[in-house]
Structure formats: C-alpha cells, structure tokens
XYZ file of C-alpha atoms in Angstrom:
573
model
C -2.472 13.396 -11.285
C -5.408 13.926 -13.595
C -7.218 10.987 -15.156
C -5.023 11.162 -18.233
C -1.689 11.371 -16.413
C -0.900 7.685 -16.791
C -1.441 7.920 -20.530
C 0.769 10.991 -20.655
C 3.515 9.056 -18.869
C 3.230 6.313 -21.466
C 3.430 8.850 -24.289
C 6.520 10.386 -22.685
C 8.177 6.984 -22.606
C 7.481 6.515 -26.288
C 8.807 9.983 -27.143
C 11.775 10.122 -24.829
C 12.658 6.468 -24.370
C 14.006 5.724 -20.898
C 12.925 7.787 -17.918
C 15.194 10.476 -16.460
C 16.615 8.230 -13.728
C 17.722 5.621 -16.260
C 19.178 8.394 -18.427
C 21.242 9.721 -15.503
C 22.528 6.264 -14.562
C 23.319 5.450 -18.206
C 25.355 8.643 -18.499
C 27.167 8.011 -15.194
C 28.212 4.555 -16.339
C 29.165 5.784 -19.800
C 31.295 8.611 -18.391
C 33.016 6.338 -15.889
C 31.752 8.262 -12.872
C 30.666 4.901 -11.490
C 31.560 1.419 -12.686
C 28.430 -0.265 -11.325
C 25.115 0.435 -9.649
C 24.447 0.134 -5.916
C 21.109 1.425 -4.622
C 19.381 1.196 -1.263
C 15.932 1.275 0.296
C 16.245 3.166 3.612
C 12.972 2.964 5.607
C 12.571 4.417 9.069
C 11.154 1.665 11.350
C 8.501 3.894 12.921
C 5.491 2.416 11.130
C 4.403 -0.050 8.491
C 5.301 0.364 4.824
C 2.588 1.590 2.450
C 1.977 1.636 -1.296
C 4.166 4.728 -1.635
C 7.087 2.797 -0.181
C 6.293 -0.012 -2.630
C 7.047 2.407 -5.464
C 10.466 3.161 -3.952
C 11.141 -0.518 -3.246
C 10.321 -1.535 -6.812
C 12.386 1.332 -8.195
C 15.509 0.749 -6.109
C 15.548 -3.036 -6.284
C 14.459 -2.922 -9.915
C 17.318 -0.631 -10.915
C 19.836 -2.830 -9.114
C 18.518 -5.911 -10.882
C 18.414 -4.238 -14.284
C 21.999 -2.978 -14.031
C 23.217 -6.205 -12.407
C 24.175 -4.362 -9.262
C 22.794 -4.703 -5.752
C 20.284 -3.000 -3.499
C 20.746 -2.651 0.250
C 18.012 -2.714 2.843
C 19.055 -0.137 5.430
C 16.954 0.855 8.401
C 17.147 4.530 9.348
C 16.973 3.821 13.078
C 18.148 7.195 14.378
C 15.126 8.019 16.569
C 14.541 5.500 19.395
C 11.424 7.377 20.552
C 9.438 6.177 17.525
C 11.132 2.987 16.386
C 10.177 -0.563 17.367
C 11.321 -4.077 16.549
C 7.777 -4.799 15.337
C 8.257 -2.311 12.521
C 11.687 -3.684 11.624
C 10.251 -7.187 11.284
C 7.237 -5.954 9.301
C 9.423 -4.023 6.842
C 11.572 -7.077 6.237
C 8.475 -9.215 5.614
C 6.892 -6.674 3.253
C 9.978 -6.248 1.072
C 10.395 -10.013 0.766
C 6.687 -10.458 -0.004
C 6.987 -7.969 -2.856
C 9.560 -10.329 -4.342
C 12.885 -8.686 -3.523
C 15.951 -9.972 -1.704
C 18.894 -7.989 -0.370
C 20.985 -11.058 0.425
C 23.637 -10.256 3.021
C 23.192 -6.502 2.554
C 20.915 -5.655 5.478
C 22.206 -2.651 7.368
C 21.197 -0.140 10.028
C 22.151 3.475 10.523
C 22.924 2.411 14.101
C 25.732 0.247 12.673
C 27.506 3.530 11.988
C 26.841 5.420 15.235
C 30.467 5.233 16.354
C 31.791 6.364 12.977
C 29.241 9.189 12.790
C 30.287 10.320 16.259
C 33.940 10.400 15.199
C 33.067 12.429 12.112
C 31.148 14.866 14.306
C 34.275 15.232 16.441
C 36.280 15.938 13.267
C 33.845 18.682 12.246
C 34.122 20.262 15.689
C 37.906 20.218 15.416
C 37.653 21.929 12.020
C 35.439 24.645 13.498
C 32.472 23.392 11.457
C 30.219 22.305 14.338
C 29.332 23.653 17.773
C 27.303 22.762 20.845
C 24.213 24.947 21.205
C 22.180 25.526 24.379
C 19.113 27.010 22.661
C 15.839 25.202 23.278
C 14.051 23.623 20.278
C 11.605 26.537 20.302
C 14.452 29.057 20.309
C 16.241 27.236 17.488
C 13.086 27.531 15.369
C 12.725 31.214 16.226
C 16.375 31.954 15.384
C 16.095 30.074 12.099
C 14.299 32.867 10.262
C 11.876 32.472 7.352
C 11.963 32.038 3.602
C 12.071 35.831 3.252
C 14.122 36.743 6.327
C 17.611 35.494 7.271
C 18.170 33.611 10.475
C 19.912 34.884 13.591
C 23.133 33.360 14.881
C 22.991 31.414 18.126
C 24.779 33.135 21.026
C 26.697 29.855 21.456
C 27.890 29.726 17.837
C 31.374 31.015 18.566
C 32.338 28.755 21.429
C 35.940 27.603 21.242
C 36.814 24.268 19.680
C 38.038 23.040 23.058
C 34.775 23.951 24.798
C 32.706 22.347 22.040
C 34.733 19.122 22.220
C 34.344 19.007 25.987
C 30.604 19.668 25.899
C 29.929 17.167 23.100
C 31.862 14.423 24.882
C 29.930 15.186 28.061
C 26.674 15.048 26.062
C 27.623 11.501 25.083
C 28.513 10.699 28.687
C 24.981 11.624 29.759
C 25.783 14.651 31.888
C 23.008 16.874 30.502
C 19.193 16.578 30.472
C 17.270 15.554 27.345
C 16.789 18.457 24.952
C 19.092 20.789 26.849
C 21.856 20.855 24.243
C 22.366 19.989 20.582
C 25.308 19.756 18.244
C 24.813 21.987 15.209
C 26.694 22.387 11.949
C 28.187 25.854 11.450
C 27.204 26.792 7.915
C 25.266 29.965 7.020
C 22.353 31.492 8.933
C 21.574 33.724 5.941
C 21.390 30.927 3.394
C 18.251 31.010 1.196
C 18.015 27.250 1.868
C 16.686 26.875 5.420
C 18.314 23.447 5.719
C 21.727 25.150 5.592
C 21.028 27.454 8.526
C 23.144 25.675 11.123
C 21.104 22.447 11.180
C 21.046 20.213 14.247
C 23.329 17.183 13.928
C 22.817 15.523 17.350
C 20.243 15.725 20.125
C 20.068 14.225 23.610
C 17.464 11.439 23.954
C 17.322 8.940 26.784
C 15.382 6.058 25.304
C 16.127 2.392 24.782
C 17.091 1.735 21.183
C 15.787 -1.488 19.527
C 19.356 -2.534 18.610
C 21.841 -0.568 20.718
C 19.839 -0.613 23.937
C 20.961 2.133 26.334
C 24.491 2.485 24.956
C 23.784 5.921 23.528
C 21.958 8.943 24.886
C 22.783 11.162 21.919
C 21.426 10.336 18.482
C 22.296 11.752 15.049
C 19.630 13.524 13.026
C 18.553 11.855 9.806
C 20.160 14.622 7.745
C 23.525 13.913 9.337
C 23.270 10.107 9.150
C 21.725 9.765 5.683
C 24.485 10.823 3.299
C 27.279 9.346 5.367
C 25.493 5.976 5.586
C 25.217 5.966 1.793
C 28.904 6.807 1.568
C 29.977 4.058 3.964
C 28.016 1.461 1.992
C 29.342 2.605 -1.376
C 25.938 3.564 -2.703
C 26.266 4.955 -6.228
C 22.770 6.332 -6.748
C 20.744 7.526 -3.777
C 17.170 7.579 -5.107
C 15.001 9.879 -2.949
C 11.593 11.503 -3.152
C 11.243 15.190 -3.966
C 10.979 16.430 -0.378
C 14.701 15.652 0.010
C 15.758 17.815 -2.930
C 16.317 20.861 -0.699
C 18.315 18.662 1.698
C 20.796 17.600 -0.973
C 23.081 20.661 -0.539
C 23.355 19.790 3.154
C 24.232 16.150 2.431
C 26.841 17.345 -0.049
C 28.238 19.811 2.510
C 28.725 17.077 5.121
C 30.341 14.736 2.581
C 32.723 17.456 1.385
C 33.684 18.726 4.839
C 34.281 15.228 6.178
C 36.155 14.336 2.993
C 34.549 11.001 2.069
C 33.163 9.267 -1.024
C 30.137 11.015 -2.556
C 27.097 9.100 -3.861
C 24.819 10.775 -6.383
C 21.336 11.728 -5.179
C 18.410 11.712 -7.623
C 14.938 12.854 -6.610
C 11.616 11.654 -8.001
C 7.989 12.441 -7.212
C 6.439 10.475 -4.369
C 3.249 8.523 -4.934
C -0.046 10.164 -4.026
C -3.188 8.088 -4.441
C -6.806 9.236 -4.530
C -9.060 8.381 -1.559
C -5.925 7.647 0.465
C -3.533 9.249 2.953
C 0.157 8.403 2.818
C 1.392 10.293 5.857
C 2.774 7.865 8.440
C 1.554 10.200 11.143
C -1.995 10.094 9.857
C -1.890 6.350 9.310
C -0.721 5.948 12.896
C -3.614 8.137 14.061
C -6.085 5.984 12.128
C -4.754 2.938 13.970
C -4.470 4.451 17.452
C -7.833 6.214 17.289
C -9.667 3.061 16.208
C -10.823 4.105 12.753
C -9.286 0.860 11.479
C -8.505 -2.457 13.181
C -4.743 -2.187 12.806
C -1.891 -1.565 10.377
C -3.006 -4.533 8.284
C -6.655 -3.480 8.067
C -7.672 -4.098 4.416
C -8.782 -0.474 4.114
C -5.263 0.771 4.847
C -2.806 1.570 2.008
C -0.107 -0.365 3.891
C 1.520 -3.286 2.115
C 0.307 -5.564 4.901
C -3.219 -4.178 4.499
C -3.162 -4.707 0.747
C -1.816 -8.235 1.282
C -4.613 -9.044 3.723
C -7.182 -7.612 1.332
C -5.993 -10.013 -1.366
C -3.595 -7.956 -3.482
C -0.746 -9.891 -5.046
C 2.894 -8.762 -5.221
C 2.695 -9.073 -8.998
C -0.200 -6.609 -9.180
C 1.604 -4.048 -7.021
C 4.808 -4.377 -9.026
C 2.818 -3.907 -12.231
C 1.122 -0.834 -10.773
C 4.502 0.671 -9.889
C 5.742 -0.104 -13.390
C 2.749 1.573 -15.040
C 2.932 4.795 -13.027
C 6.657 5.117 -13.685
C 8.702 7.964 -12.220
C 8.240 11.690 -12.640
C 9.989 14.871 -11.532
C 6.830 16.696 -10.407
C 4.364 15.737 -7.672
C 1.220 14.087 -8.958
C -1.749 12.055 -7.804
C -2.622 8.672 -9.282
C -6.228 7.506 -9.599
C -6.795 4.518 -7.309
C -8.742 2.958 -10.195
C -5.386 2.134 -11.800
C -4.309 0.107 -8.753
C -7.644 -1.732 -8.842
C -7.193 -2.366 -12.563
C -3.837 -4.031 -11.889
C -5.223 -6.466 -9.303
C -8.192 -7.324 -11.532
C -5.886 -8.062 -14.448
C -3.712 -10.296 -12.284
C -6.489 -12.186 -10.505
C -8.497 -12.594 -13.703
C -5.744 -14.909 -14.912
C -5.082 -16.660 -11.590
C -8.274 -16.869 -9.547
C -10.701 -19.786 -9.798
C -14.380 -18.927 -10.110
C -16.901 -20.022 -7.498
C -20.494 -19.244 -6.634
C -21.400 -17.404 -3.453
C -24.709 -15.787 -2.532
C -24.126 -12.776 -0.310
C -27.744 -11.762 0.377
C -29.645 -15.034 0.027
C -33.226 -15.495 -1.115
C -34.655 -19.016 -0.859
C -35.970 -20.619 -4.069
C -37.961 -23.861 -4.082
C -38.117 -25.619 -7.455
C -41.458 -27.315 -7.087
C -41.217 -29.813 -9.962
C -37.680 -30.942 -9.056
C -37.494 -34.353 -7.275
C -37.275 -34.010 -3.493
C -34.470 -36.548 -3.003
C -32.398 -35.806 -6.100
C -28.943 -34.187 -6.059
C -27.126 -33.603 -9.315
C -23.543 -32.538 -9.871
C -23.144 -29.777 -12.427
C -19.912 -29.324 -14.355
C -18.470 -25.873 -13.667
C -15.442 -24.221 -15.269
C -12.806 -23.124 -12.754
C -11.310 -20.339 -14.854
C -12.365 -19.538 -18.425
C -9.103 -17.585 -18.837
C -7.039 -20.741 -18.254
C -8.578 -24.080 -19.215
C -5.659 -25.904 -17.575
C -7.306 -25.101 -14.226
C -9.950 -27.663 -15.116
C -13.501 -28.029 -13.870
C -15.303 -28.918 -10.659
C -18.616 -30.462 -9.624
C -21.247 -28.186 -8.069
C -24.196 -29.883 -6.288
C -27.732 -28.920 -7.345
C -30.957 -29.769 -5.498
C -34.596 -28.806 -5.077
C -33.958 -25.816 -2.802
C -31.400 -23.223 -3.790
C -30.408 -19.662 -2.865
C -30.113 -16.749 -5.257
C -29.281 -13.104 -4.601
C -32.111 -10.935 -3.335
C -31.217 -8.325 -5.944
C -31.731 -10.889 -8.698
C -35.493 -10.858 -8.108
C -37.999 -8.040 -8.522
C -41.688 -8.507 -7.945
C -42.679 -5.525 -10.068
C -39.797 -5.191 -12.499
C -39.080 -2.170 -14.657
C -38.753 -2.778 -18.435
C -34.959 -3.142 -18.374
C -34.861 -5.603 -15.480
C -33.944 -8.921 -17.118
C -33.444 -11.101 -14.088
C -36.015 -13.183 -12.236
C -39.562 -11.873 -11.830
C -43.046 -13.454 -11.633
C -43.678 -15.370 -14.846
C -40.171 -14.644 -16.149
C -37.575 -17.275 -17.085
C -33.838 -17.100 -16.375
C -30.832 -19.384 -16.638
C -29.084 -20.793 -13.572
C -25.348 -20.893 -14.175
C -24.263 -24.419 -15.277
C -27.745 -25.775 -14.413
C -31.271 -25.190 -15.777
C -33.781 -22.610 -16.892
C -36.230 -21.739 -14.119
C -39.456 -19.699 -14.105
C -40.980 -17.950 -11.090
C -44.553 -19.055 -10.336
C -45.212 -17.683 -6.859
C -43.887 -15.248 -4.258
C -44.033 -16.053 -0.525
C -44.049 -13.182 1.982
C -43.930 -12.942 5.764
C -46.450 -11.125 7.953
C -44.653 -7.819 7.304
C -44.875 -8.175 3.554
C -41.200 -9.055 3.073
C -40.360 -11.581 0.359
C -38.898 -14.669 2.039
C -39.249 -17.373 -0.614
C -39.876 -17.923 -4.305
C -41.595 -20.870 -5.901
C -40.308 -21.815 -9.325
C -40.422 -24.560 -11.922
C -37.515 -25.824 -13.992
C -37.208 -27.197 -17.499
C -35.373 -30.554 -17.262
C -34.431 -30.273 -20.939
C -32.170 -27.274 -20.292
C -29.470 -28.985 -18.228
C -26.166 -27.208 -18.625
C -27.929 -23.941 -19.334
C -29.043 -24.407 -22.929
C -32.512 -24.996 -24.407
C -32.793 -27.598 -27.183
C -35.569 -25.576 -28.807
C -33.242 -22.612 -29.120
C -35.193 -20.223 -26.904
C -33.148 -17.513 -25.254
C -33.174 -15.845 -21.857
C -31.582 -12.501 -21.057
C -30.111 -13.267 -17.639
C -27.898 -15.884 -16.032
C -27.912 -16.077 -12.224
C -25.451 -17.630 -9.816
C -26.849 -19.829 -7.049
C -25.962 -22.392 -4.378
C -27.733 -25.535 -3.245
C -29.337 -24.934 0.163
C -28.537 -28.319 1.685
C -24.917 -28.277 0.459
C -24.031 -24.619 1.077
C -22.201 -23.393 4.159
C -22.397 -20.052 5.941
C -19.523 -17.582 5.860
C -18.785 -13.997 6.831
C -18.073 -11.634 3.970
C -16.452 -8.234 4.517
C -17.122 -5.670 1.825
C -14.647 -2.781 1.804
C -15.107 0.650 0.304
C -12.707 3.589 0.202
C -11.661 4.770 3.653
C -12.283 8.392 2.646
C -15.247 10.080 1.017
C -13.275 12.460 -1.215
C -10.481 11.811 -3.722
C -8.359 14.259 -1.724
C -8.937 13.444 1.977
C -7.311 16.738 2.980
C -9.952 18.700 1.088
C -11.979 20.016 4.030
C -13.716 23.332 4.829
C -11.758 25.873 6.831
C -11.567 24.826 10.454
C -12.469 21.213 9.723
C -10.293 18.199 10.361
C -9.193 15.675 7.735
C -10.978 13.031 9.804
C -14.290 14.561 8.715
C -13.714 12.906 5.335
C -13.457 9.394 6.806
C -16.099 7.167 5.239
C -18.388 5.804 8.004
C -19.511 3.019 5.646
C -16.088 1.834 4.518
C -16.796 -1.651 5.898
C -19.959 -3.711 5.551
C -20.044 -7.136 7.207
C -22.403 -9.791 5.832
C -22.802 -12.741 8.200
C -25.410 -14.930 6.470
C -23.738 -15.594 3.140
C -24.179 -18.975 1.440
C -21.195 -20.490 -0.349
C -20.755 -23.554 -2.530
C -19.073 -26.424 -0.639
C -15.864 -26.460 -2.701
C -14.852 -23.185 -1.036
C -14.353 -24.980 2.281
C -11.082 -26.356 0.922
C -9.451 -22.936 0.703
C -6.683 -21.786 3.011
C -5.966 -18.373 4.558
C -4.723 -16.018 1.869
C -6.249 -17.936 -1.053
C -7.811 -15.703 -3.692
C -10.930 -16.467 -5.734
C -13.578 -14.818 -7.845
C -17.164 -15.040 -6.677
C -19.072 -15.039 -9.932
C -20.787 -11.703 -10.606
C -19.558 -10.384 -7.231
C -15.852 -9.642 -7.462
C -12.540 -11.012 -6.198
C -12.222 -12.234 -2.622
C -9.502 -13.463 -0.265
C -9.692 -15.772 2.765
C -9.000 -13.600 5.821
C -6.698 -14.621 8.722
C -9.710 -14.364 11.064
C -10.939 -17.632 9.534
C -11.334 -20.508 12.002
C -12.402 -24.146 11.593
C -15.876 -23.027 12.703
C -16.219 -19.956 10.449
C -14.674 -18.835 7.187
C -14.152 -15.116 6.624
C -13.626 -13.534 3.209
C -12.480 -10.029 2.292
C -13.589 -8.502 -0.968
C -10.405 -7.477 -2.723
C -12.033 -5.579 -5.551
C -15.285 -5.550 -7.484
C -15.604 -6.737 -11.067
C -16.497 -3.229 -12.207
C -13.411 -1.644 -13.752
C -13.402 2.148 -13.703
C -9.855 2.419 -15.023
C -10.692 0.411 -18.133
C -13.424 2.957 -18.859
C -11.066 5.876 -18.264
C -8.367 4.344 -20.449
C -10.886 3.632 -23.215
C -12.025 7.260 -23.211
C -8.438 8.493 -23.314
C -7.568 6.138 -26.159
C -10.570 7.413 -28.118
C -9.671 11.035 -27.356
C -6.044 10.545 -28.421
C -7.188 9.304 -31.820
C-alpha cells in the first residue's frame, strides 16, 4: 500500500458506501439465500496470532455482531506435527484480549475427523477418490505446471474395492508414514493446479493435542475446511486472497458429498511495512534467537503488541481504518502507531522520567528543603486529577537537554541560559563540572524562587521547558527502547543471493539501565501504560520484580502518520 492508500480507502467508502463484503452479505440476506449470518475464525494452532490475524478476527467477529449473528472460534488442528496446546491456549487468550467472545461455539476440525473419514469413504465408493502410492516428490512432479497439464498417477484407476481396502488399512496403521495418500479424482489437466487430484489424507504418526494417538491418518486442510464450515452452518466463510484458487476445490467436495454449501468471500491479507507476517519466518526469528520469544515487543504477534503496551482498542481501530480490499496491499506501520498514540493520549497519565540522567545542583536552593509540585496527570482528561511531585536541591535532567556550546537554534539549557523546569521553577546554568576525561558529569545552576509553578511574575519568557526528577526521591529503572525489527520497509527486499535475515535491524533494542523515575511510578502494576513526558508512551513489562521495574517503550511521541495524513489532506484539496 502506498502512503495514500488509507485515504483512498476512505474515499472509496464515501463514494461506494459499504465495502464489498457488506454488500455481498446484504444481498444474500435480501435475496433469502441465508436468513442470518454465521462467521468463523479458523486459526491453525501452529504458532501465535499476529496483527494480520487481528484483522480477520475483527472482521469475522465484527460482522457477526453487526448482523446479530454469531462467530465461531474453530481450530484447524489437522497437522499434529506442528500443533501444540500452547498455541491453542495462546489463540484463545489473544481473541478474548481483543474483546471478542465466541460463547459456547468453540470447535476443532478434529471434532469432525470421524465424519470426514466417512465422507472420504463415500467419495471412494462414488469413484471420486483413490489411494495413491506416489511419493510426495513424485506427486509434485506429476502435477505439472501452470503451462503444462499434469500426468495421471499409475494408481488412479484402482478399483473401488481395492481403494476401500487400502484406505481402511491406512487408518489401521498398516503402512509407513508418507507411503500412501488418498487423493480426489478430479482433472489432471485443469488450469487450476488445486484441482489436479489433490491429496485428501496422508499418513502421520504423531500424537495429536486433542485426539492423542487415535488417528494415524489426517485430512488435509483443503479437505477439512469447507466441510467443517458446512457442519457448523457457516453462512459466510471469510478468507484471505490466497484461498481464492482453492474455492473451486471446496465447492467440488461440497457438491460431490452433497452437503450444505457456505459462501466463501476472499479479501486481501494485511501486509505491514518493516514487518514479516509469515508464521514460518516468525518461528525462525524465535528459534534462531533474533527475538526473546513469541511475545517479544518487536514481534507483530498480538502477544508481542500486548507486551509492548498496545491496547485492544487501538488494534481494533487500526483494523477499522484499513478496512477490507480485494487486492493485496501494504499498510504503513505509521498508521498502527498513530492508532496507539490516539488511544493512549486519552488514557495514559503523564509522568516524568529521565532516561539518560545528568546531575544538576541548584546552588541557591536550601539544602534541607523538599517541596511538592502540583502536576497534571492528563491534560486530555482533567477528571484524572493531579499528583504531587517532590522537588529538591539536586535534580536530574536529560543529557540531551544541555549543550555546552549550543548552536543558534538550541533553546534548552546552556551556560548562562535560562529554562523552565516543568511544574517547578526557572533555572539558569552557572557552571559545568567535568571529569578527568573531559566528560560533563554535573551542572551548577541557580533558580528564581519567584517562578514557582513555571511562570515569572515579571512576564519574562523562556523558550524551553524541561522534565526532571528529584535525585533523592527518584528510583532507578530499566527502560527498553524498541525500534523496527527490520531495516527496510519490505524485509524481503534483498540483493540476489542474500537472505531476508540480512535486513534484521541489529539495533532494534536498546536497554537503558540507569534511568531515574519520579516516585509515583513505583505504584504501577505490570501492564500499566503511561506517558513519560517528552519521551513517549511506556508500559510496565512482566520482567518487573519488587527489586527492579522494567518499562517498554510502546511508541514515541513523534507521529509520522499525522504528517502523512496532513500532506494527503492538503494534496486532496
């Protein structure tokens, strides 16, 4: 998606009204094809859900809610080699966290294994399926190409009796893994490769998370998918575009078996800049140690976004803004960041935290005095009230807020220059203390006691306001600053012969261990979200202990999407 794609989507909504999925459902209900709406979210439990799945979750559950229908959560657990209970539990948690509930309608493809097996038997009896002894490599070779027809398997014309016997013996475990498959007998010359006698069942000896060792043959997704929808009475099967070419196969199975037919509608999957969405690649990032786990805040997984400090409301709003399209596109990650800023701006209390501290001694401030300054918790919502922030003779400011030899446009603290301390006083730098290596380690300043609260009675102005913390009241914390995990907007954009891993950002995580925070922040709990004034939005990480608090930066205050949107608005005028 180009930078103006979101705006184009909005314009399309204004011109065309409801999106194409709503239009299809409206017409189906109007025509009487269906009398209600039943959707489903069918994840495969072989990894953690990511932001792309969030789009599908919001779409399917949102449609069900809008049309007063229901949405099922159904696990596509047809491959025991890749599926784990850990993933099942994580999927359930993520969907609930996003704010959706399936009630009693939690299902598994494995619930239907017996019925699917019986339907496979029926297809064999009708001469529509056969047992094939070709190896996986031979099946691929016989399949043909987009420009050349496939070649029929030498086992394609086995008798119905032989096929029934072999398939039943496959279930009984008489044959080695991979030695035989059950294939649909369709058309090896079909222009759609999915119709060239696709595999329906394969032999796998692996313990299934739910059925244990009951089965040693497992249906392929393409055989289980449409029939599962049919069994559950799904009206609208909302899929991403890669399943469009599979739809004729789903329809063929439904027709040949002679069961109820849901309607499949495809939409474009979500692609996000500076991000990979492939489960395989995400798994490699985890297993190869590029990230700390599935919930690493640099990951696009829902659990990673949650740990980073994203809210379900911000993700739902993001999915609403990007809408649905019929063509593949890429969304600028700045839009996702815009959504979390907009949400946290209204919800998050403001605090002061110094990430790279520089000691400041206010020489004319009384040694034994501590004052409590009135600070606003959230200027966006006055109902959040105020708090008291301690102020004393020695404070910390950010190293970047001081420059010994400032350039003309540097308005913060410098020798002889005056600045405002947030909620406190005006101070002026009088001296700079350095260590033996010439590094600045301390500033000496004076304050104007008549400027308490940050205003001068004589009306004089200063051009900068700095955040600060009192040295004797502050506590140390670890702050983790996250950047994009990849260096390029398209991580797959690599020179010939290079690997996508070459685009991994080696500086995607910076850990600051000597940060100074105002004491009120000690009261926060894991998962709490705040704004550090002038720094960005932060979340208390689960690594926090009674001895050490750890914060993740969710997002900076700088809003690239607001700039992009402003330019597009100006251009459109």
